[in-house]
XYZ file of C-alpha atoms in Angstrom:
759
model
C 11.078 -57.177 2.273
C 13.121 -53.976 2.196
C 11.275 -50.683 1.913
C 12.506 -48.507 -0.945
C 11.622 -44.838 -0.666
C 11.501 -42.313 -3.483
C 11.513 -38.552 -3.202
C 7.895 -37.377 -3.479
C 8.287 -33.627 -3.052
C 7.512 -32.790 -6.678
C 3.862 -33.255 -5.710
C 4.060 -30.333 -3.264
C 3.170 -26.760 -4.174
C 5.293 -25.243 -1.402
C 8.410 -23.484 -2.766
C 10.339 -24.532 0.339
C 9.377 -28.186 0.067
C 9.859 -28.289 -3.710
C 13.388 -26.895 -3.298
C 14.300 -30.321 -1.860
C 12.739 -32.478 -4.566
C 16.084 -33.158 -6.256
C 17.850 -34.122 -3.027
C 19.139 -37.700 -2.832
C 17.161 -37.883 0.426
C 13.916 -39.693 -0.365
C 11.761 -37.038 1.249
C 8.105 -37.713 1.903
C 5.413 -35.149 2.593
C 3.429 -35.046 5.832
C 0.542 -37.165 4.557
C -1.534 -40.013 5.985
C 0.338 -42.377 3.656
C 3.782 -41.349 4.917
C 2.712 -41.560 8.558
C 1.175 -44.980 7.915
C 4.428 -46.118 6.277
C 6.315 -45.335 9.490
C 3.908 -47.549 11.424
C 4.098 -50.345 8.854
C 7.897 -50.370 8.779
C 8.330 -49.510 12.461
C 10.803 -46.801 11.499
C 11.408 -43.498 13.189
C 10.299 -40.401 11.331
C 12.934 -37.753 10.701
C 10.908 -34.558 10.300
C 12.686 -31.455 9.045
C 10.702 -28.211 9.237
C 11.709 -24.900 7.686
C 10.633 -22.132 5.350
C 11.747 -20.761 2.014
C 13.402 -17.555 3.246
C 15.413 -19.232 6.022
C 19.197 -18.865 5.571
C 20.222 -21.776 7.826
C 17.641 -23.994 6.129
C 19.538 -23.417 2.891
C 22.845 -24.108 4.595
C 21.629 -27.451 5.908
C 20.139 -28.359 2.544
C 23.498 -27.800 0.838
C 25.637 -29.414 3.523
C 23.473 -32.369 4.476
C 20.419 -33.095 2.404
C 22.358 -32.928 -0.864
C 24.943 -35.332 0.573
C 24.854 -38.995 -0.429
C 26.077 -40.301 2.947
C 23.317 -38.472 4.802
C 20.767 -39.598 2.224
C 21.832 -43.225 2.504
C 21.308 -43.297 6.271
C 17.994 -41.449 6.144
C 16.599 -43.526 3.288
C 17.559 -46.896 4.758
C 16.708 -46.323 8.419
C 14.120 -43.542 8.715
C 11.049 -42.068 7.068
C 12.329 -38.574 6.169
C 9.613 -35.913 5.912
C 9.850 -32.288 4.810
C 7.375 -29.710 6.206
C 6.874 -26.044 5.340
C 6.249 -24.391 8.709
C 4.166 -21.692 7.022
C 1.784 -24.293 5.627
C 1.682 -26.317 8.838
C 2.483 -24.074 11.812
C 0.410 -26.451 13.945
C 2.985 -29.227 13.444
C 5.854 -26.790 13.906
C 4.512 -25.424 17.212
C 4.189 -28.841 18.803
C 7.734 -29.931 18.061
C 9.241 -26.481 18.568
C 7.763 -26.569 22.078
C 9.499 -29.915 22.573
C 12.890 -28.715 21.326
C 12.709 -25.511 23.351
C 11.686 -27.418 26.474
C 14.481 -29.986 26.133
C 17.290 -27.795 24.841
C 16.505 -24.280 26.016
C 16.505 -22.805 22.512
C 14.861 -23.181 19.142
C 14.991 -21.986 15.554
C 14.857 -23.202 12.000
C 15.497 -25.583 10.450
C 13.746 -27.592 13.127
C 14.690 -31.284 13.047
C 12.975 -33.904 15.192
C 12.930 -37.687 15.405
C 9.461 -39.100 16.066
C 8.143 -42.541 16.876
C 5.551 -43.991 14.495
C 2.967 -42.599 16.948
C 4.393 -39.094 16.296
C 5.908 -38.787 19.767
C 9.317 -37.020 19.852
C 12.478 -38.725 21.095
C 15.179 -36.256 19.970
C 15.366 -32.872 18.320
C 17.382 -29.788 17.541
C 17.873 -27.109 14.930
C 20.896 -26.791 12.639
C 23.415 -29.651 12.684
C 26.518 -29.464 10.423
C 26.726 -31.765 7.461
C 29.712 -33.896 6.383
C 31.248 -31.112 4.306
C 30.461 -28.257 6.658
C 32.912 -25.394 6.970
C 30.944 -24.051 9.924
C 32.010 -26.776 12.341
C 29.230 -25.969 14.769
C 25.848 -27.310 15.639
C 22.701 -26.497 17.514
C 21.242 -27.899 20.659
C 19.907 -31.420 20.654
C 18.335 -33.456 23.424
C 15.893 -36.274 23.889
C 15.346 -39.917 24.630
C 17.979 -42.504 23.960
C 21.016 -40.306 24.511
C 22.809 -38.036 22.106
C 24.301 -34.634 22.661
C 24.489 -31.273 21.034
C 25.794 -27.794 21.382
C 24.073 -24.529 22.096
C 22.540 -21.893 19.897
C 19.493 -21.392 17.746
C 19.558 -21.658 14.013
C 17.838 -18.330 13.680
C 20.832 -16.504 15.119
C 23.458 -18.819 13.701
C 24.715 -22.055 15.181
C 26.393 -22.508 18.519
C 29.776 -23.893 19.557
C 29.232 -27.663 19.450
C 31.020 -29.854 16.882
C 28.506 -32.703 16.700
C 27.319 -33.335 13.148
C 24.187 -34.701 11.548
C 25.790 -37.996 10.487
C 26.834 -38.755 14.068
C 23.338 -37.950 15.295
C 21.659 -40.114 12.645
C 23.879 -43.086 13.419
C 23.377 -42.727 17.160
C 19.592 -42.464 16.917
C 19.436 -45.352 14.425
C 21.446 -47.594 16.740
C 19.529 -46.645 19.865
C 16.219 -47.320 18.101
C 17.505 -50.730 17.014
C 18.913 -51.799 20.387
C 16.868 -49.853 22.978
C 13.509 -49.454 21.264
C 11.361 -50.020 24.327
C 13.334 -47.457 26.277
C 12.824 -44.957 23.457
C 9.091 -45.616 23.343
C 8.680 -45.262 27.082
C 10.725 -42.084 27.169
C 8.790 -40.637 24.226
C 5.472 -41.336 25.946
C 6.734 -39.707 29.119
C 7.917 -36.629 27.229
C 4.639 -36.419 25.323
C 2.685 -36.634 28.574
C 4.762 -33.749 29.941
C 4.137 -31.724 26.786
C 0.425 -32.467 27.104
C 0.432 -31.315 30.727
C 2.303 -28.176 29.762
C -0.148 -27.481 26.947
C -3.036 -28.138 29.322
C -1.742 -25.443 31.670
C -2.140 -23.016 28.818
C -5.696 -24.124 28.103
C -7.067 -24.365 31.644
C -5.716 -21.237 33.230
C -7.977 -21.166 36.258
C -7.503 -24.798 37.222
C -10.002 -27.585 37.658
C -12.548 -25.621 39.673
C -14.387 -23.323 37.285
C -16.542 -22.229 40.225
C -13.524 -20.503 41.785
C -13.916 -16.723 41.503
C -11.631 -15.044 38.985
C -9.004 -12.730 40.390
C -9.791 -10.361 37.552
C -7.621 -8.702 34.959
C -7.002 -5.197 36.245
C -5.604 -2.144 34.503
C -2.520 -2.426 36.720
C -1.393 -5.211 34.374
C -0.667 -2.609 31.716
C 1.612 -0.780 34.122
C 3.373 -4.015 35.088
C 3.984 -4.814 31.427
C 5.314 -1.291 30.835
C 7.729 -1.630 33.757
C 9.096 -4.860 32.283
C 9.793 -3.215 28.924
C 11.379 -0.240 30.645
C 13.769 -2.583 32.457
C 14.654 -4.359 29.223
C 15.049 -1.204 27.168
C 18.446 -0.596 25.585
C 18.971 3.118 26.152
C 22.119 3.099 23.994
C 20.878 1.434 20.805
C 17.098 1.295 21.454
C 15.119 -1.907 21.313
C 14.815 -4.425 24.099
C 17.496 -6.782 25.370
C 20.896 -7.145 23.758
C 21.241 -9.406 20.710
C 19.843 -10.717 18.504
C 17.135 -8.063 18.356
C 13.697 -8.693 16.931
C 11.313 -5.843 16.079
C 8.309 -7.537 17.813
C 5.869 -4.841 16.609
C 3.075 -6.062 18.902
C 5.099 -4.820 21.891
C 5.897 -1.502 20.222
C 2.223 -0.911 19.447
C 1.337 -1.663 23.079
C 3.820 0.956 24.286
C 2.647 3.522 21.746
C -1.007 3.045 22.614
C -0.715 3.289 26.405
C -1.190 7.035 26.362
C -4.076 6.790 23.861
C -6.360 4.723 26.086
C -9.172 6.375 28.077
C -8.353 8.365 31.186
C -8.661 5.466 33.671
C -5.690 3.758 31.984
C -3.633 6.934 31.990
C -4.498 7.410 35.665
C -3.151 3.941 36.513
C -0.005 4.154 34.380
C 0.676 7.856 34.866
C 1.027 10.394 32.081
C 4.787 10.652 32.491
C 5.211 6.886 32.158
C 2.839 6.812 29.168
C 5.082 9.421 27.539
C 8.156 7.357 28.446
C 6.624 4.241 26.923
C 5.891 6.138 23.732
C 9.466 7.453 23.634
C 10.933 3.925 23.961
C 8.798 2.692 21.075
C 9.490 5.702 18.838
C 13.244 5.559 19.416
C 13.236 1.823 18.661
C 11.342 2.450 15.432
C 13.756 5.268 14.596
C 16.799 3.039 15.217
C 15.352 0.350 12.968
C 14.464 2.853 10.248
C 18.062 4.076 10.211
C 19.682 0.685 10.791
C 20.853 -2.136 8.587
C 17.608 -4.009 9.188
C 15.991 -1.667 6.641
C 16.547 -1.950 2.900
C 17.626 1.640 2.279
C 17.997 1.195 -1.467
C 14.780 -0.689 -2.087
C 11.943 -0.951 0.399
C 10.915 -2.971 3.410
C 12.604 -4.481 6.450
C 14.547 -7.667 7.133
C 13.337 -10.094 9.779
C 15.653 -9.177 12.648
C 19.093 -7.881 13.596
C 21.951 -10.161 14.577
C 23.652 -7.242 16.332
C 22.606 -5.098 19.254
C 22.833 -1.856 17.254
C 20.457 -2.988 14.457
C 23.365 -2.849 11.964
C 23.428 -6.419 10.613
C 20.232 -8.245 9.719
C 19.347 -11.696 8.627
C 18.199 -10.530 5.247
C 14.974 -12.419 4.630
C 11.914 -10.202 4.253
C 8.709 -11.654 5.682
C 5.209 -10.420 4.858
C 4.091 -10.596 8.483
C 6.934 -8.287 9.541
C 6.129 -5.682 6.887
C 2.445 -5.682 7.823
C 3.007 -5.341 11.557
C 5.770 -2.763 11.172
C 3.512 -0.710 8.920
C 0.916 -0.623 11.705
C 3.534 0.287 14.313
C 5.071 3.078 12.232
C 1.580 4.358 11.422
C 0.727 4.420 15.139
C 3.911 6.363 15.818
C 3.191 8.835 13.020
C -0.400 9.438 14.101
C 0.772 10.191 17.640
C 3.916 12.230 16.893
C 3.471 13.532 13.318
C 7.205 12.811 12.987
C 8.269 12.955 9.290
C 10.720 10.086 9.861
C 7.862 7.840 10.968
C 5.835 8.878 7.914
C 8.813 8.120 5.670
C 8.922 4.568 7.031
C 5.151 4.238 6.531
C 5.355 5.230 2.865
C 8.411 3.010 2.377
C 6.638 -0.110 3.670
C 3.473 0.795 1.762
C 5.486 0.930 -1.443
C 6.979 -2.486 -0.685
C 3.579 -4.040 0.062
C 1.732 -2.592 -2.909
C 4.251 -3.362 -5.656
C 5.926 -6.521 -7.004
C 7.481 -8.792 -6.022
C 5.658 -9.088 -2.674
C 2.331 -7.857 -4.062
C 0.445 -9.978 -6.516
C -1.288 -7.531 -8.795
C -4.188 -9.948 -9.309
C -4.440 -11.569 -5.888
C -3.098 -10.980 -2.389
C 0.371 -10.767 -0.910
C 3.148 -13.321 -1.235
C 4.907 -14.679 1.826
C 8.589 -13.755 1.735
C 11.782 -12.931 -0.099
C 14.809 -15.105 0.534
C 17.873 -14.066 2.530
C 20.225 -15.714 0.029
C 20.784 -14.879 -3.627
C 23.398 -14.870 -6.368
C 25.660 -11.828 -6.442
C 26.019 -12.072 -10.232
C 23.900 -14.038 -12.723
C 26.967 -16.116 -13.610
C 27.691 -17.170 -9.996
C 27.101 -20.791 -9.005
C 26.398 -20.414 -5.292
C 24.056 -18.120 -3.423
C 25.161 -16.203 -0.378
C 23.307 -14.387 2.330
C 22.637 -10.716 1.722
C 24.247 -10.691 -1.741
C 21.410 -8.564 -3.146
C 21.736 -5.944 -0.403
C 25.428 -5.391 0.444
C 27.968 -3.094 -1.248
C 31.693 -2.497 -1.483
C 33.240 0.956 -1.402
C 34.577 0.333 -4.915
C 31.032 -0.223 -6.156
C 29.952 3.054 -4.624
C 32.812 4.830 -6.378
C 32.208 3.284 -9.788
C 28.421 3.784 -9.677
C 28.194 7.206 -8.021
C 31.394 8.983 -8.937
C 34.064 10.154 -6.522
C 32.327 13.072 -4.758
C 28.845 11.548 -4.451
C 30.351 8.211 -3.407
C 32.242 9.900 -0.590
C 29.120 11.663 0.701
C 26.928 8.572 0.417
C 29.597 6.334 1.962
C 29.777 8.606 4.998
C 25.988 8.689 5.199
C 25.624 4.871 5.035
C 28.832 3.940 6.947
C 30.456 2.273 3.920
C 34.082 1.348 4.689
C 36.949 0.188 2.477
C 37.298 -3.157 4.275
C 33.598 -3.559 4.919
C 31.560 -2.887 8.060
C 30.616 -6.447 9.059
C 32.600 -7.923 11.940
C 34.163 -11.354 11.172
C 32.468 -12.827 14.269
C 29.129 -12.466 12.450
C 30.396 -13.868 9.149
C 30.426 -17.629 9.633
C 30.908 -18.403 5.913
C 33.180 -15.466 4.947
C 30.410 -14.102 2.739
C 30.738 -10.514 3.967
C 34.436 -9.808 3.423
C 34.832 -6.177 2.234
C 31.040 -5.885 2.106
C 28.945 -3.177 3.721
C 25.412 -3.310 5.084
C 23.920 0.136 4.601
C 22.784 1.987 7.722
C 22.322 5.700 8.271
C 25.212 6.880 10.415
C 25.336 10.635 9.796
C 22.708 13.370 9.680
C 22.603 15.483 6.488
C 23.373 18.586 8.568
C 26.637 17.052 9.828
C 27.609 15.963 6.312
C 26.901 19.429 4.969
C 29.440 20.906 7.405
C 31.942 18.138 6.701
C 31.862 18.569 2.909
C 31.189 22.296 2.707
C 27.766 21.816 1.132
C 24.260 22.944 1.980
C 21.886 20.516 3.658
C 19.715 20.576 0.525
C 22.703 19.633 -1.656
C 23.547 16.706 0.623
C 19.953 15.429 0.555
C 19.944 15.703 -3.249
C 23.197 13.706 -3.463
C 21.825 11.006 -1.115
C 18.522 10.713 -2.980
C 20.267 10.653 -6.331
C 22.733 8.080 -5.096
C 19.902 5.900 -3.865
C 18.269 5.964 -7.288
C 21.535 5.063 -9.048
C 22.264 2.232 -6.623
C 18.730 0.882 -7.017
C 18.987 0.966 -10.803
C 22.337 -0.846 -10.679
C 20.994 -3.451 -8.270
C 17.898 -4.154 -10.333
C 19.946 -4.473 -13.528
C 23.014 -6.369 -12.342
C 21.943 -8.534 -9.395
C 19.536 -11.465 -9.444
C 16.714 -10.773 -7.023
C 16.318 -13.200 -4.086
C 13.870 -16.031 -4.590
C 10.243 -15.293 -3.840
C 8.069 -17.561 -1.717
C 4.879 -16.979 -3.669
C 2.489 -18.736 -1.321
C -0.471 -16.634 -0.259
C -1.058 -17.311 3.456
C -4.417 -16.095 4.753
C -3.269 -15.098 8.249
C -0.419 -12.930 6.952
C -2.664 -11.449 4.284
C -5.074 -10.525 7.059
C -2.305 -8.598 8.814
C -1.429 -6.797 5.576
C -5.070 -6.010 4.761
C -5.585 -4.382 8.155
C -2.363 -2.369 8.070
C -2.968 -1.086 4.546
C -6.601 -0.252 5.271
C -5.667 1.802 8.330
C -2.877 3.520 6.390
C -5.161 4.306 3.478
C -7.650 6.025 5.774
C -4.921 7.904 7.655
C -3.100 9.177 4.552
C -6.205 10.319 2.686
C -5.419 14.000 3.325
C -1.616 13.554 3.314
C -0.897 11.565 0.147
C -4.035 10.677 -1.806
C -2.162 8.570 -4.358
C -0.490 6.455 -1.679
C -3.740 6.184 0.280
C -5.614 4.915 -2.768
C -2.880 2.372 -3.546
C -3.091 1.031 0.013
C -6.875 0.665 -0.022
C -6.934 -0.860 -3.496
C -4.337 -3.466 -2.485
C -6.324 -4.367 0.636
C -9.592 -4.632 -1.292
C -7.927 -6.739 -3.989
C -6.612 -9.191 -1.386
C -10.008 -9.596 0.293
C -11.705 -10.089 -3.066
C -9.191 -12.782 -3.975
C -9.488 -14.629 -0.661
C -13.276 -14.596 -0.821
C -13.273 -15.886 -4.392
C -10.514 -18.496 -4.206
C -10.226 -19.617 -0.569
C -13.695 -19.174 0.942
C -16.284 -21.956 0.824
C -19.580 -20.057 0.910
C -21.566 -23.194 1.716
C -19.473 -24.355 4.655
C -18.454 -20.773 5.535
C -14.840 -21.917 5.959
C -11.553 -20.845 4.424
C -8.362 -22.603 3.301
C -5.038 -21.479 4.727
C -2.781 -21.300 1.650
C -3.066 -20.556 -2.042
C -0.397 -21.413 -4.578
C -1.395 -22.595 -8.028
C -4.817 -23.169 -6.516
C -6.177 -23.574 -2.976
C -4.078 -25.764 -0.706
C -5.243 -28.885 1.082
C -4.769 -27.478 4.588
C -7.865 -25.940 6.194
C -7.407 -22.566 7.823
C -6.199 -22.468 11.406
C -7.530 -20.231 14.164
C -4.949 -17.534 13.404
C -6.076 -17.373 9.770
C -9.578 -16.547 10.936
C -8.397 -14.156 13.658
C -6.015 -12.097 11.530
C -8.357 -11.967 8.540
C -11.283 -10.868 10.724
C -9.114 -8.108 12.196
C -8.124 -6.998 8.699
C -11.734 -6.980 7.558
C -12.749 -4.823 10.519
C -9.984 -2.339 9.693
C -11.052 -2.326 6.052
C -14.674 -1.756 7.047
C -13.711 1.232 9.206
C -11.653 2.617 6.312
C -14.352 2.221 3.639
C -17.615 1.654 5.559
C -18.587 -1.010 3.039
C -20.957 -3.403 4.806
C -19.665 -6.401 2.873
C -16.419 -6.434 4.862
C -18.210 -6.238 8.214
C -20.641 -8.968 7.176
C -17.761 -11.203 6.026
C -16.026 -10.629 9.371
C -19.209 -11.629 11.191
C -19.516 -14.821 9.122
C -15.896 -15.800 9.765
C -16.183 -15.007 13.470
C -19.060 -17.457 13.813
C -17.037 -20.100 11.974
C -14.000 -19.502 14.169
C -16.172 -19.995 17.251
C -17.707 -23.150 15.804
C -14.387 -24.786 14.898
C -11.928 -23.578 17.539
C -13.787 -22.316 20.617
C -13.079 -24.072 23.917
C -16.575 -24.306 25.324
C -15.366 -25.590 28.662
C -12.568 -23.189 29.532
C -12.818 -20.328 27.029
C -10.438 -19.100 24.356
C -9.575 -20.541 20.971
C -7.548 -23.638 20.191
C -5.080 -23.253 17.342
C -6.508 -26.253 15.484
C -9.897 -27.806 14.938
C -10.970 -30.805 16.990
C -9.947 -34.394 16.244
C -7.115 -33.819 13.777
C -5.559 -37.278 13.353
C -2.028 -36.118 12.498
C -1.470 -34.042 15.659
C -0.598 -35.380 19.108
C -1.559 -32.140 20.898
C -4.182 -29.454 20.567
C -2.522 -26.200 21.585
C -3.988 -22.855 22.568
C -1.964 -19.807 21.556
C -1.960 -17.041 24.163
C 1.490 -15.467 24.236
C 2.744 -13.082 21.569
C 5.774 -13.851 19.444
C 6.888 -12.707 16.024
C 3.151 -12.439 15.377
C 0.500 -11.397 17.883
C -1.219 -14.281 19.627
C -4.321 -15.771 18.068
C -6.265 -15.308 21.278
C -5.126 -11.722 21.799
C -6.301 -10.754 18.318
C -9.473 -12.824 18.689
C -10.398 -11.135 21.964
C -9.970 -7.715 20.338
C -12.049 -8.832 17.349
C -14.859 -9.972 19.610
C -14.822 -6.671 21.487
C -14.934 -4.707 18.241
C -17.703 -6.831 16.765
C -19.690 -6.616 20.004
C -19.459 -2.821 19.820
C -20.296 -2.564 16.125
C -23.066 -5.164 16.090
C -24.591 -4.801 19.568
C -23.813 -8.467 20.211
C -23.737 -9.657 23.826
C -22.477 -13.130 22.878
C -19.371 -11.669 21.299
C -18.755 -9.425 24.310
C -19.037 -12.375 26.698
C -16.654 -14.471 24.624
C -14.138 -11.636 24.569
C -14.117 -11.654 28.374
C -13.828 -15.446 28.524
C -10.966 -15.420 26.024
C -8.904 -13.105 28.215
C -9.882 -14.989 31.380
C -8.726 -18.263 29.824
C -5.169 -17.004 30.298
C -5.768 -15.162 33.549
C -3.084 -16.814 35.664
C -0.434 -16.516 32.967
C -1.329 -12.888 32.204
C -1.156 -11.935 35.878
C 2.242 -13.631 36.223
C 3.789 -12.318 32.987
C 1.649 -9.524 31.481
C 4.450 -8.449 29.114
C 4.054 -11.729 27.207
C 0.443 -10.831 26.409
C 0.702 -7.348 24.912
C -1.957 -8.087 22.290
C -4.391 -9.083 25.051
C -4.115 -5.738 26.849
C -6.706 -4.037 24.618
C -9.234 -6.612 25.780
C -8.179 -6.096 29.411
C -8.965 -2.400 28.953
C -12.279 -3.163 27.235
C -13.222 -5.465 30.098
C -12.613 -2.721 32.652
C -13.681 0.527 30.980
C -15.847 -0.780 28.142
C -15.885 -0.168 24.414
C -17.009 3.032 22.745
C -18.581 3.494 19.346
C -19.146 6.312 16.896
C -21.898 6.081 14.283
C -21.775 8.602 11.444
C -25.304 9.074 10.074
C -26.552 10.927 7.050
C -26.000 11.578 3.344
C -22.612 11.435 1.643
C -22.682 15.052 0.478
C -22.822 16.512 3.971
C -19.620 18.531 4.547
C -19.574 17.929 8.294
C -19.828 14.173 7.848
C -16.943 14.180 5.365
C -14.862 16.025 7.939
C -15.882 13.487 10.575
C -14.788 10.561 8.383
C -11.403 12.208 7.858
C -11.099 12.964 11.578
C -11.572 9.349 12.657
C -9.179 8.118 9.958
C -6.388 10.385 11.186
C -6.634 9.343 14.828
C -5.101 6.370 16.581
C -8.162 4.797 18.173
C -7.836 2.182 20.884
C -11.133 0.912 22.308
C -13.366 2.866 19.906
C -15.174 1.556 16.822
C -16.654 3.608 13.974
C -19.662 2.771 11.807
C -21.450 4.560 8.962
C -25.102 4.505 7.929
C -26.878 6.516 5.268
C -25.711 7.619 1.870
C -26.095 4.082 0.554
C -24.106 2.518 3.385
C -25.111 0.535 6.437
C -28.074 -1.445 5.147
C -26.808 -4.780 6.441
C -25.593 -3.216 9.700
C -29.004 -1.691 10.381
C -30.525 -5.144 10.183
C -27.838 -6.675 12.418
C -27.745 -4.011 15.155
C -30.899 -2.813 16.903
C -29.215 0.346 18.174
C -27.981 1.356 14.714
C -31.236 0.240 13.109
C -33.170 2.685 15.278
C -31.119 5.664 14.076
C -32.408 8.004 11.371
C -30.031 7.325 8.495
C -31.253 10.328 6.522
C -30.505 12.845 9.262
C -26.921 14.086 9.383
C -25.401 13.535 12.802
C -22.709 11.915 14.889
C -23.799 9.420 17.524
C -21.527 8.391 20.395
C -22.266 5.035 22.027
C -20.789 3.631 25.210
C -20.945 0.126 26.591
C -21.405 -2.043 23.510
C -23.828 -4.947 23.347
C -27.525 -4.587 24.074
C -26.821 -2.160 26.904
C -25.224 0.468 24.678
C -26.176 4.044 25.529
C -25.986 6.550 22.678
C -25.995 10.335 22.535
C -25.652 12.836 19.726
C -22.384 14.723 19.338
C -22.504 18.356 18.302
C -19.946 18.164 15.515
C -16.388 17.303 14.560
C -14.936 19.205 17.518
C -17.122 17.234 19.922
C -16.142 14.051 18.070
C -12.457 14.860 18.561
C -13.111 15.335 22.254
C -14.961 12.022 22.479
C -12.149 10.182 20.712
C -9.636 11.598 23.213
């Protein structure tokens, strides 16, 4: 009896998945029922993974998944499944590893063919549809033959001309005529993937009795040398193109010179200064480049070009949160007004609609594509953000348009090279990027610098008003993802504390947004009985339990929020979640945290995330959390697990330390220890108020701060014996070294002594 499939995506809450519910493809969701149907019918699964803000995902949806020929083949011969990678990054990571291993590149949309046992036989990224004008396709490789081109969907497709229909027909025929060969090859590939994953979970090999080589401070210097070699001295950033911000690496470079003296002795003060300069110049180039939304707020995901001039225009929450932290680090170190300007810009984006929910947390992303006019029928990439010279002239007037055009590099025929315009969407269009200093423009136009700045600021306001009135805003992915909210909570909390004496209004907005997000997560996504959280909220809690990164990033955010407010509730919540993360994800045999809980039936591999990517690694953040909690709570178990987490990746870190930038803080803590400051006494003590401001304005690396007295610290006093023994009614500053039960504390004389201790 023939199997008739119907499109079931209307049952999903994911904006990305729901966008495909009217496709003629009979999409299924990744559910036990759909996976069972593949086994019952002995069909291959065609799994397509993407996300709502992905430009090439939209291209493939229009070209292929809205096409009847493609739908006919998929519906009659496969079980087609749509997956939102932000809901199920665990599925995405497994099959992205496969595609990267077999093709040498990856990206989204990610498309893989799986056996009914979920083992991959073929995969790739973007493949052109029957009506494609692109005429190119991405890499594909796997069992049973087939071929593809080169190039990742994230940076645009590569030069091959193979299309999706050809691939579907080839895979269908091979499965029908060479099924056993496919199954054997899939099992072999899966075994190789399992071995590869095992290397990342058993770093020190089979013999756990073998002595560890140790993670030395020299690793920080080796990582710095790598980044120095990769640094683009002409355009800033690292490598050529495409260029990704990768804030975790920038923060590592900024913080090198802020670590205790033993680190600076190993790296050298001159090289610490050089590392800081590379990071600051990269942040400066991005702040001036096309990757930044100069008319609105926030940053796009990455730059297609080496000079940061042309972005892919989607705006992701995790990028804003991490870039806010990086720009804040740079500002705290340099006091550079340009770094502060970027901080306030990102804060504004994060604390206002559309990315901020005024009753909940933070939404996930804004789309790259949008309609240029409300009456248009088709969306195009960057339509909300690009401008013609004629628009400048009609909106700003002749003189102001000329000044602003020179400032933003707006040209009559547009400033986007045709080689980066695969669909001819950017003809005569300009991506705004700062190309001239106000001083140079003042000389050029015979104006004062102040007059030029006034024209630029006024022009920005007029362009923003026009854009908001005339252009439909890109679609919003209004999922609330816990891990990304954790990143935003931490960044905003740190910024709120740092800006308290600089911009009180902005500081309050940051802290209120962070508090609101935590309150929402605790109310809607936290199960107080089981002490677990859900990963996603949209129109109610999602069905997917939180992954290890959700716990890690939220714990980190809670610790930052505690140190910004000294409200015990955030520290206690972090402690609760840390115990749950250990219970669900800890590798008791080899150390470190698996990405997923044990015995998940819909996953063929259990991976352990150690290397940084667009987001910091789960284990790098977790190790830092454990070190911070050990210092704050006098907890030896947490300190030991921090060491074991870093050691779990010892071989890989020693070989490639630059891939583990987020782990370097734990390497430092393992060698020189953690330090803690406890501020004791009543709230009305002037010296204590100055101390709170002093710690908020400093970039602290391996130092935690706690507060007792004045109605704060009751829970902490019961949790930490060292803090519990302090006199909470006596005003004073206590400095503790070592962390855990062996912490040694001494009284500091005042704010000046505190500043010296923090250095």
